[in-house]
Amino acid sequence: AVVSTQSTGGDEEEEVREEALRTVGEIGDMITREMFKIIIQCAVGGKIKARKEIRPYKTDVVSRLYGGDVSRRKKVVENQRKAMRSLQARSKVNIPRAVFRRF
């Protein structure tokens, strides 16, 4: 265990982190889920103090396949992965106006 002997600035940094976590949480609650992962980060002075990931909606692409064909299943999953990368590269996140009014 490492014990820090410096007590200056620790309380202020903890307050900044708590505020960043609260802010990121509120913004994350306002943004709707999409088909891809959305990452929200709060940076202060070039350092990331808080981060939140909004999980994507999942589609089960292998449920319609029967159990025996492993190579077909791998092919479908790989095609799905490519499609999701493409979707994420060309997609836009709609941020509600309430987020800008709040912060």
JSON list of N, CA and C in Angstrom, two decimals, residues 1 3 6 9 16 22 27 30 40 46-47 53 55 63 65 80 88 90-92 97 100 103:
[
{"chain": "A", "resi": 1, "resn": "ALA", "atom": "N", "xyz": [0.84, -1.19, 0.00]},
{"chain": "A", "resi": 1, "resn": "ALA", "atom": "CA", "xyz": [0.00, 0.00, 0.00]},
{"chain": "A", "resi": 1, "resn": "ALA", "atom": "C", "xyz": [0.88, 1.24, 0.00]},
{"chain": "A", "resi": 3, "resn": "VAL", "atom": "N", "xyz": [1.15, 5.21, 0.79]},
{"chain": "A", "resi": 3, "resn": "VAL", "atom": "CA", "xyz": [0.52, 6.25, 1.59]},
{"chain": "A", "resi": 3, "resn": "VAL", "atom": "C", "xyz": [1.09, 7.59, 1.15]},
{"chain": "A", "resi": 6, "resn": "GLN", "atom": "N", "xyz": [1.29, 14.07, 1.14]},
{"chain": "A", "resi": 6, "resn": "GLN", "atom": "CA", "xyz": [0.86, 15.40, 0.73]},
{"chain": "A", "resi": 6, "resn": "GLN", "atom": "C", "xyz": [-0.65, 15.51, 0.89]},
{"chain": "A", "resi": 9, "resn": "GLY", "atom": "N", "xyz": [-4.37, 19.99, -2.07]},
{"chain": "A", "resi": 9, "resn": "GLY", "atom": "CA", "xyz": [-4.97, 19.78, -3.38]},
{"chain": "A", "resi": 9, "resn": "GLY", "atom": "C", "xyz": [-5.78, 18.51, -3.51]},
{"chain": "A", "resi": 16, "resn": "VAL", "atom": "N", "xyz": [-13.53, 17.97, -7.90]},
{"chain": "A", "resi": 16, "resn": "VAL", "atom": "CA", "xyz": [-13.59, 18.07, -9.36]},
{"chain": "A", "resi": 16, "resn": "VAL", "atom": "C", "xyz": [-14.02, 16.73, -9.95]},
{"chain": "A", "resi": 22, "resn": "ARG", "atom": "N", "xyz": [-20.75, 13.38, -11.83]},
{"chain": "A", "resi": 22, "resn": "ARG", "atom": "CA", "xyz": [-22.17, 13.77, -11.79]},
{"chain": "A", "resi": 22, "resn": "ARG", "atom": "C", "xyz": [-22.59, 14.33, -13.15]},
{"chain": "A", "resi": 27, "resn": "ILE", "atom": "N", "xyz": [-25.50, 13.81, -18.36]},
{"chain": "A", "resi": 27, "resn": "ILE", "atom": "CA", "xyz": [-25.49, 13.86, -19.83]},
{"chain": "A", "resi": 27, "resn": "ILE", "atom": "C", "xyz": [-25.80, 12.48, -20.40]},
{"chain": "A", "resi": 30, "resn": "MET", "atom": "N", "xyz": [-29.43, 11.75, -20.53]},
{"chain": "A", "resi": 30, "resn": "MET", "atom": "CA", "xyz": [-30.21, 12.52, -21.50]},
{"chain": "A", "resi": 30, "resn": "MET", "atom": "C", "xyz": [-30.06, 11.99, -22.93]},
{"chain": "A", "resi": 40, "resn": "ILE", "atom": "N", "xyz": [-18.86, 9.13, -23.46]},
{"chain": "A", "resi": 40, "resn": "ILE", "atom": "CA", "xyz": [-18.91, 10.50, -22.97]},
{"chain": "A", "resi": 40, "resn": "ILE", "atom": "C", "xyz": [-17.76, 10.67, -21.99]},
{"chain": "A", "resi": 46, "resn": "GLY", "atom": "N", "xyz": [-6.88, 18.98, -19.68]},
{"chain": "A", "resi": 46, "resn": "GLY", "atom": "CA", "xyz": [-6.26, 17.98, -20.55]},
{"chain": "A", "resi": 46, "resn": "GLY", "atom": "C", "xyz": [-6.25, 16.58, -19.98]},
{"chain": "A", "resi": 47, "resn": "LYS", "atom": "N", "xyz": [-6.75, 16.39, -18.77]},
{"chain": "A", "resi": 47, "resn": "LYS", "atom": "CA", "xyz": [-6.81, 15.06, -18.16]},
{"chain": "A", "resi": 47, "resn": "LYS", "atom": "C", "xyz": [-8.27, 14.63, -18.05]},
{"chain": "A", "resi": 53, "resn": "GLU", "atom": "N", "xyz": [-19.87, 5.10, -20.73]},
{"chain": "A", "resi": 53, "resn": "GLU", "atom": "CA", "xyz": [-20.20, 4.46, -22.00]},
{"chain": "A", "resi": 53, "resn": "GLU", "atom": "C", "xyz": [-21.69, 4.15, -22.02]},
{"chain": "A", "resi": 55, "resn": "ARG", "atom": "N", "xyz": [-24.28, 1.85, -23.64]},
{"chain": "A", "resi": 55, "resn": "ARG", "atom": "CA", "xyz": [-24.24, 0.58, -24.35]},
{"chain": "A", "resi": 55, "resn": "ARG", "atom": "C", "xyz": [-25.14, 0.60, -25.57]},
{"chain": "A", "resi": 63, "resn": "SER", "atom": "N", "xyz": [-29.12, -16.08, -34.14]},
{"chain": "A", "resi": 63, "resn": "SER", "atom": "CA", "xyz": [-30.25, -16.84, -33.61]},
{"chain": "A", "resi": 63, "resn": "SER", "atom": "C", "xyz": [-30.99, -17.60, -34.72]},
{"chain": "A", "resi": 65, "resn": "LEU", "atom": "N", "xyz": [-29.65, -19.05, -37.26]},
{"chain": "A", "resi": 65, "resn": "LEU", "atom": "CA", "xyz": [-28.84, -20.14, -37.81]},
{"chain": "A", "resi": 65, "resn": "LEU", "atom": "C", "xyz": [-29.05, -21.40, -36.98]},
{"chain": "A", "resi": 80, "resn": "GLN", "atom": "N", "xyz": [-21.29, -9.00, -39.56]},
{"chain": "A", "resi": 80, "resn": "GLN", "atom": "CA", "xyz": [-21.96, -8.09, -38.61]},
{"chain": "A", "resi": 80, "resn": "GLN", "atom": "C", "xyz": [-20.95, -7.12, -38.00]},
{"chain": "A", "resi": 88, "resn": "GLN", "atom": "N", "xyz": [-20.69, 2.85, -37.29]},
{"chain": "A", "resi": 88, "resn": "GLN", "atom": "CA", "xyz": [-20.13, 3.76, -36.30]},
{"chain": "A", "resi": 88, "resn": "GLN", "atom": "C", "xyz": [-19.29, 4.86, -36.97]},
{"chain": "A", "resi": 90, "resn": "ARG", "atom": "N", "xyz": [-19.81, 6.30, -39.89]},
{"chain": "A", "resi": 90, "resn": "ARG", "atom": "CA", "xyz": [-20.60, 7.30, -40.61]},
{"chain": "A", "resi": 90, "resn": "ARG", "atom": "C", "xyz": [-21.84, 7.76, -39.86]},
{"chain": "A", "resi": 91, "resn": "SER", "atom": "N", "xyz": [-21.91, 7.48, -38.59]},
{"chain": "A", "resi": 91, "resn": "SER", "atom": "CA", "xyz": [-23.11, 7.83, -37.83]},
{"chain": "A", "resi": 91, "resn": "SER", "atom": "C", "xyz": [-22.93, 9.15, -37.08]},
{"chain": "A", "resi": 92, "resn": "LYS", "atom": "N", "xyz": [-24.06, 9.71, -36.67]},
{"chain": "A", "resi": 92, "resn": "LYS", "atom": "CA", "xyz": [-24.07, 10.93, -35.88]},
{"chain": "A", "resi": 92, "resn": "LYS", "atom": "C", "xyz": [-24.92, 10.69, -34.64]},
{"chain": "A", "resi": 97, "resn": "ARG", "atom": "N", "xyz": [-31.25, 19.38, -27.02]},
{"chain": "A", "resi": 97, "resn": "ARG", "atom": "CA", "xyz": [-30.96, 20.77, -26.65]},
{"chain": "A", "resi": 97, "resn": "ARG", "atom": "C", "xyz": [-30.92, 20.95, -25.12]},
{"chain": "A", "resi": 100, "resn": "PHE", "atom": "N", "xyz": [-27.47, 21.20, -23.62]},
{"chain": "A", "resi": 100, "resn": "PHE", "atom": "CA", "xyz": [-26.77, 22.47, -23.74]},
{"chain": "A", "resi": 100, "resn": "PHE", "atom": "C", "xyz": [-27.36, 23.53, -22.80]},
{"chain": "A", "resi": 103, "resn": "PHE", "atom": "N", "xyz": [-25.97, 22.67, -19.14]},
{"chain": "A", "resi": 103, "resn": "PHE", "atom": "CA", "xyz": [-24.56, 22.86, -18.85]},
{"chain": "A", "resi": 103, "resn": "PHE", "atom": "C", "xyz": [-24.08, 24.06, -19.58]}
]
